Coordinates of C-alpha atoms in Angstrom, one line a residue:
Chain A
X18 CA 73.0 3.5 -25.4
X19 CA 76.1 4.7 -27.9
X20 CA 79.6 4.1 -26.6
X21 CA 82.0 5.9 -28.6
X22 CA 85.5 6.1 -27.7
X23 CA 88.0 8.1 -30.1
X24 CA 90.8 10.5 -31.1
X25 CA 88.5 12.7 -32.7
X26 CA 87.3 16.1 -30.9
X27 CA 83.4 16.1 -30.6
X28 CA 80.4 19.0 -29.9
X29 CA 78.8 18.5 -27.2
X30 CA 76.0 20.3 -28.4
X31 CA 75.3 18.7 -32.1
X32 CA 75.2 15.2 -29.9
X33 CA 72.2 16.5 -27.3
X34 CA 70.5 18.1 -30.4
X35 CA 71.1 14.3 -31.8
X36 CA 69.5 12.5 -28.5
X37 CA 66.7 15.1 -28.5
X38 CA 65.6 14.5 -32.1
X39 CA 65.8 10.7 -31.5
X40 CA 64.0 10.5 -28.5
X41 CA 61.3 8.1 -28.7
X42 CA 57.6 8.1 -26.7
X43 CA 57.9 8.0 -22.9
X44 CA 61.1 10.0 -22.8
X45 CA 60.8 12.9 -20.5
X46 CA 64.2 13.8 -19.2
X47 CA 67.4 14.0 -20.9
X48 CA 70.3 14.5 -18.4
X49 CA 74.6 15.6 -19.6
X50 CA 77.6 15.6 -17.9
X51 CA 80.7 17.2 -19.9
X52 CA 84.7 16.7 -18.4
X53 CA 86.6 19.5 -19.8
X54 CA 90.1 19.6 -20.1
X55 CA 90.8 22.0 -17.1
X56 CA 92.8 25.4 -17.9
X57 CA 95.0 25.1 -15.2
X58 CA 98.3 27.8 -15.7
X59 CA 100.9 26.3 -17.3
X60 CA 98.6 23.5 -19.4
X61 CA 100.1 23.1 -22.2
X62 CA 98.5 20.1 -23.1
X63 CA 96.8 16.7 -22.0
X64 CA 97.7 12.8 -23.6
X65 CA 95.1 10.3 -22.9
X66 CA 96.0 6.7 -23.1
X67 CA 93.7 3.8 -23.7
X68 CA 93.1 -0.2 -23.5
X69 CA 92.1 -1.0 -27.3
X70 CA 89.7 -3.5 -26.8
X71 CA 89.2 -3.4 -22.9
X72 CA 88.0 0.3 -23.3
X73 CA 84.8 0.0 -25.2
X74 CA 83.9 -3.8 -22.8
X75 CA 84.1 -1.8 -20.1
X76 CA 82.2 1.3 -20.8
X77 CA 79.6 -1.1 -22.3
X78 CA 79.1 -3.2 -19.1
X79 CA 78.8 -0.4 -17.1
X80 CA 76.3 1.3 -19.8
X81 CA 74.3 -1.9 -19.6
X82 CA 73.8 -2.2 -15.8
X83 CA 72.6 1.6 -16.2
X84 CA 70.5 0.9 -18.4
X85 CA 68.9 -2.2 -16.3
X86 CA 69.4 -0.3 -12.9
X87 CA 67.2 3.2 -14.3
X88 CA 65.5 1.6 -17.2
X89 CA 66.9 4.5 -19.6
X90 CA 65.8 5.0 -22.8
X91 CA 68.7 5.6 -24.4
X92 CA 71.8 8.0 -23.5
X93 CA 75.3 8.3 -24.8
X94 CA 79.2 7.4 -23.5
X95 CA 81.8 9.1 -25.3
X96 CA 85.4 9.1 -24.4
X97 CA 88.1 10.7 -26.4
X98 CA 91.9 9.8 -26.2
X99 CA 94.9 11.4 -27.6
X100 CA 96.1 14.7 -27.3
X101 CA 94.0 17.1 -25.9
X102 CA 94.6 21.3 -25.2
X103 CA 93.2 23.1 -22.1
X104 CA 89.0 23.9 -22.6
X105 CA 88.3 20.6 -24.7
X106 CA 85.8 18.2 -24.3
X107 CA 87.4 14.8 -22.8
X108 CA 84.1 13.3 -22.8
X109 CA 80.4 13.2 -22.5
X110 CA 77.5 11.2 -20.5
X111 CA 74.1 11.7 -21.5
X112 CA 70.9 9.9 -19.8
X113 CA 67.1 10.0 -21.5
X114 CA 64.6 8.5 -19.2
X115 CA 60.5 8.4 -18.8
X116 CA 61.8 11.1 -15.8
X117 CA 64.4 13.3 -14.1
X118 CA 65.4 11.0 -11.2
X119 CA 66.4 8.6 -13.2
X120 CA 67.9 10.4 -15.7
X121 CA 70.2 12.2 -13.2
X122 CA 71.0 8.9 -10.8
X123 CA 71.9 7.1 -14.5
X124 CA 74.6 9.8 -15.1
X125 CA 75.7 9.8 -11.7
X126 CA 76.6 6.3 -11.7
X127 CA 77.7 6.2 -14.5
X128 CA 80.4 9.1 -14.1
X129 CA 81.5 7.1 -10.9
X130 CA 82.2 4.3 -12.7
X131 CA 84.1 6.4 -15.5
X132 CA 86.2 8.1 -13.4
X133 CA 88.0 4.6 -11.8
X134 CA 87.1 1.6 -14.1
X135 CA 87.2 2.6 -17.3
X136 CA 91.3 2.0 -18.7
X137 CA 92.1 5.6 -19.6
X138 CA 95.4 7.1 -18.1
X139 CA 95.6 10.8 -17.9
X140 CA 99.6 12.9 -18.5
X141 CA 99.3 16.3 -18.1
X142 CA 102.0 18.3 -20.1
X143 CA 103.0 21.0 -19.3
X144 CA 106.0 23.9 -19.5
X145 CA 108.2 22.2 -16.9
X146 CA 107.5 18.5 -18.6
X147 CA 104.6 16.0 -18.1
X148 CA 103.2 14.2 -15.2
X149 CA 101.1 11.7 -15.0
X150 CA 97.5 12.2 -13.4
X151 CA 97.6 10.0 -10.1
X152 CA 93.8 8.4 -9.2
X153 CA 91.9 10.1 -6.4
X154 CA 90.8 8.2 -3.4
X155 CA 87.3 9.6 -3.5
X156 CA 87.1 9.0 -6.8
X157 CA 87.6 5.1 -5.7
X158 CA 85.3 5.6 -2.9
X159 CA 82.7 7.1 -4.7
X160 CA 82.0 3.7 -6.5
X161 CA 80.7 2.2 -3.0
X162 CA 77.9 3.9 -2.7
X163 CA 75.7 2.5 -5.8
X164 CA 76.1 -0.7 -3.7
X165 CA 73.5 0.1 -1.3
X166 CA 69.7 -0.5 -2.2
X167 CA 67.7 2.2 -3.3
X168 CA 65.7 3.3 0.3
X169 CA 62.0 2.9 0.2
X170 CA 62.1 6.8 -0.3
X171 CA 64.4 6.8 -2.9
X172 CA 62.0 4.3 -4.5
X173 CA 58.6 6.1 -4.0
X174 CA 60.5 9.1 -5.8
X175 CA 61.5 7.0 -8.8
X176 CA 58.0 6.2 -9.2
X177 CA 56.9 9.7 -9.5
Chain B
X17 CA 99.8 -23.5 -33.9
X18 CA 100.7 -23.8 -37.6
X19 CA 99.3 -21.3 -40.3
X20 CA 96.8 -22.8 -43.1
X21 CA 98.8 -23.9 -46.2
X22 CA 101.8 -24.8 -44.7
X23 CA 100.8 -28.6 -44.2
X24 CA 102.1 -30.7 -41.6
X25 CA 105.8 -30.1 -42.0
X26 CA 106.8 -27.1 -38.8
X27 CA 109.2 -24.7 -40.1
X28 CA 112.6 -25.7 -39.4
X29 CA 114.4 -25.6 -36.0
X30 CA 111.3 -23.7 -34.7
X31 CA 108.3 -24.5 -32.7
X32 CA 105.8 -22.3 -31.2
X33 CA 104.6 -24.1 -28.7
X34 CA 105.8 -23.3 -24.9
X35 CA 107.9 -26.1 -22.9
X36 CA 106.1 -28.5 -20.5
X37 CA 104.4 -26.6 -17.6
X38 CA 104.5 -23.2 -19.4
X39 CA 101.9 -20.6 -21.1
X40 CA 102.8 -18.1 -23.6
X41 CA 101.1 -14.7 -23.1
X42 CA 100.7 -11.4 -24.4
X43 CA 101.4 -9.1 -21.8
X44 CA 101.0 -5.2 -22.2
X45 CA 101.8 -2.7 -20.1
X46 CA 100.3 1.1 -19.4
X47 CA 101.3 4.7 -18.6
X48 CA 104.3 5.0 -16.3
X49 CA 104.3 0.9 -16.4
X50 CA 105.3 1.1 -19.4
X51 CA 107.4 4.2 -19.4
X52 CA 109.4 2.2 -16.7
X53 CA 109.7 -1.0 -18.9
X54 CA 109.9 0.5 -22.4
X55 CA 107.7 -1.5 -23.9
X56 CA 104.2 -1.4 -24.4
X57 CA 103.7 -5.3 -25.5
X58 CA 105.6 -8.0 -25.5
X59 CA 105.3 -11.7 -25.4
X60 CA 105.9 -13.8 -22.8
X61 CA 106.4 -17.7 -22.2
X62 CA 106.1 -18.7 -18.4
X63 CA 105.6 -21.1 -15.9
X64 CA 103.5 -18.5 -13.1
X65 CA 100.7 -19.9 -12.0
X66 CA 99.7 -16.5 -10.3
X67 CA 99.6 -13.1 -11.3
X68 CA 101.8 -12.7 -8.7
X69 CA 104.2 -15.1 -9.5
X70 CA 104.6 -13.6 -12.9
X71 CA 105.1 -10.1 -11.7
X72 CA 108.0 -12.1 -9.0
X73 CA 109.5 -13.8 -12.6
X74 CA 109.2 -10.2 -14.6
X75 CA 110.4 -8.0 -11.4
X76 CA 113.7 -10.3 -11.6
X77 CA 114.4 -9.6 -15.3
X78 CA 116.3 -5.9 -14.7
X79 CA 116.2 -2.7 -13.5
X80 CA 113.5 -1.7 -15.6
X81 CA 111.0 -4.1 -14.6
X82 CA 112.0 -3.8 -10.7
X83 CA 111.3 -0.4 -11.3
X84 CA 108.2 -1.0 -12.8
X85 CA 106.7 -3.8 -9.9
X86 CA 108.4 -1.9 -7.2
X87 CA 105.0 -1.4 -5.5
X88 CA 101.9 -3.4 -6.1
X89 CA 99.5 -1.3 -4.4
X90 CA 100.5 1.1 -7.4
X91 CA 99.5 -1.2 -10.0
X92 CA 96.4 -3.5 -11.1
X93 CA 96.2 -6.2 -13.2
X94 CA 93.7 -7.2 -16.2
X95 CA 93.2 -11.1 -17.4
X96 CA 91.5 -10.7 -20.9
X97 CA 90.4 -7.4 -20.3
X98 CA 88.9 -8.5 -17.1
X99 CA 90.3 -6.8 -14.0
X100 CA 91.8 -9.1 -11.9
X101 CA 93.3 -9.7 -8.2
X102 CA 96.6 -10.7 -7.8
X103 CA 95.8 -13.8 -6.4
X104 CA 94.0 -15.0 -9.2
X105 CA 95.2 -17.6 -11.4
X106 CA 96.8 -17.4 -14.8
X107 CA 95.4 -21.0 -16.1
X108 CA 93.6 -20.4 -19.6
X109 CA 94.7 -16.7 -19.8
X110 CA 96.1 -15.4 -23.2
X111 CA 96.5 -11.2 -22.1
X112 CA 97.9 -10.0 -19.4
X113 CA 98.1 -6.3 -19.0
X114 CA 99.3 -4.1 -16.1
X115 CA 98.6 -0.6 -15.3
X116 CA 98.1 2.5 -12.3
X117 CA 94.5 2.8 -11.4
X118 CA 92.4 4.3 -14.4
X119 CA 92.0 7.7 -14.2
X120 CA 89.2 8.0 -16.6
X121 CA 86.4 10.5 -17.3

């Protein structure tokens, strides 16, 4: 799976046309997730600060239990920091698996873990001066439940 | 810890390495952290056996840092890029870096 973490803006589009062309055998599903700089009034703009270093180990840990925990066949992580205007791209997630439950579990966990663990700190600026994006409770709360074992259902449904 | 070439002879009057008991660390600091501080790095020689102690020894420096470790249930520590508790130990560490929860993605 690609991690990619930069200042650079990227298409969404031109990187699924990438995973779909370099798909190999046995992929059937191919799931995305896009976060889009939200066009709230008043958004003038959003900064994105980063953890050199601890950015990329820590999207790449969390990328490699995926890949254990679904047995993907690939996918993508990319996280942009920097200065970003309102209807951008922040980043994408994208999952290729043998099939769709995986492929949409993968992307699920994967934006869980994204949303608290990975170092990226959020200032929105706007008309009245900048504030900085405070972390969400259920964002935190979300990561608990990946800890329980897949049910016996959930299990017979992966299989399918 | 001397640079190649420059043989066994430390530059004058100076020596890098930290006093008895003591670590030197690189410490960085994040959003409002290090809005509050005013620095995003720096380098820091200590005794802290803690995170916490070393957040106690910053907090007392001035205004800025008090400011800054006000409220630890604000902030959260990484030990080489590792997040960490503040109970854990600094023994062995070499980066420190303190932050508000990520908000990511």
């Amino acid at each position: 799976m690609q991690v990619m973490v930069r200042a650079e803006p990227f298409d969404p589009g031109a990187e699924l046309a990438r995973l779909t062309e370099g798909a190999g055998p046995g992929a059937g599903a191919l799931v995305t997730f896009t976060g889009l700089v939200r066009n709230d009034g008043g958004l003038a703009a959003m900064e994105i600060e980063h953890y050199p270093g601890m950015t990329e180990r820590a999207i790449r840990a969390v990328a490699d239990q995926a890949i254990t925990r679904w047995a993907l066949l690939g996918g993508l992580i990319l996280h942009r920091y920097g200065r970003l205007l309102p209807g951008e791209p922040i980043m994408m997630v994208a999952t290729l698996a043998a099939h769709r439950a995986e492929a949409f579990a993968s992307a699920d966990f994967l934006m869980d873990y994204l949303k608290s663990r990975a170092p990226f700190w959020k200032k929105e600026i706007g008309e009245d001066g900048a504030a900085w994006v405070e972390a969400k409770a259920h964002d935190e709360a979300a990561l608990a439940r990946w800890d329980a074992p897949a049910s016996p259902a959930q299990a017979v449904k992966a299989g399918s | 810890m001397a640079p190649e070439g420059h043989g066994d002879v430390a530059p004058e009057g100076r020596d890098d390495t930290p006093p008895e008991g003591h670590a030197t660390l690189e410490v960085l600091y994040f959003a409002w952290v290090r809005e509050r501080i005013g620095l995003s790095r720096e380098r820091v020689v200590t005794a802290a056996l803690t995170v916490a102690d070393l957040i106690a020894e910053l907090g007392l420096r001035d205004a800025r840092y008090a400011a800054a470790f006000a409220d630890t249930r604000a902030l959260r520590v990484a030990l080489d890029q590792q997040l960490a508790e503040f109970d854990a130990s600094l023994k062995g560490v070499r980066e420190v870096a303190f932050f508000p929860p990520m908000t990511g993605g």
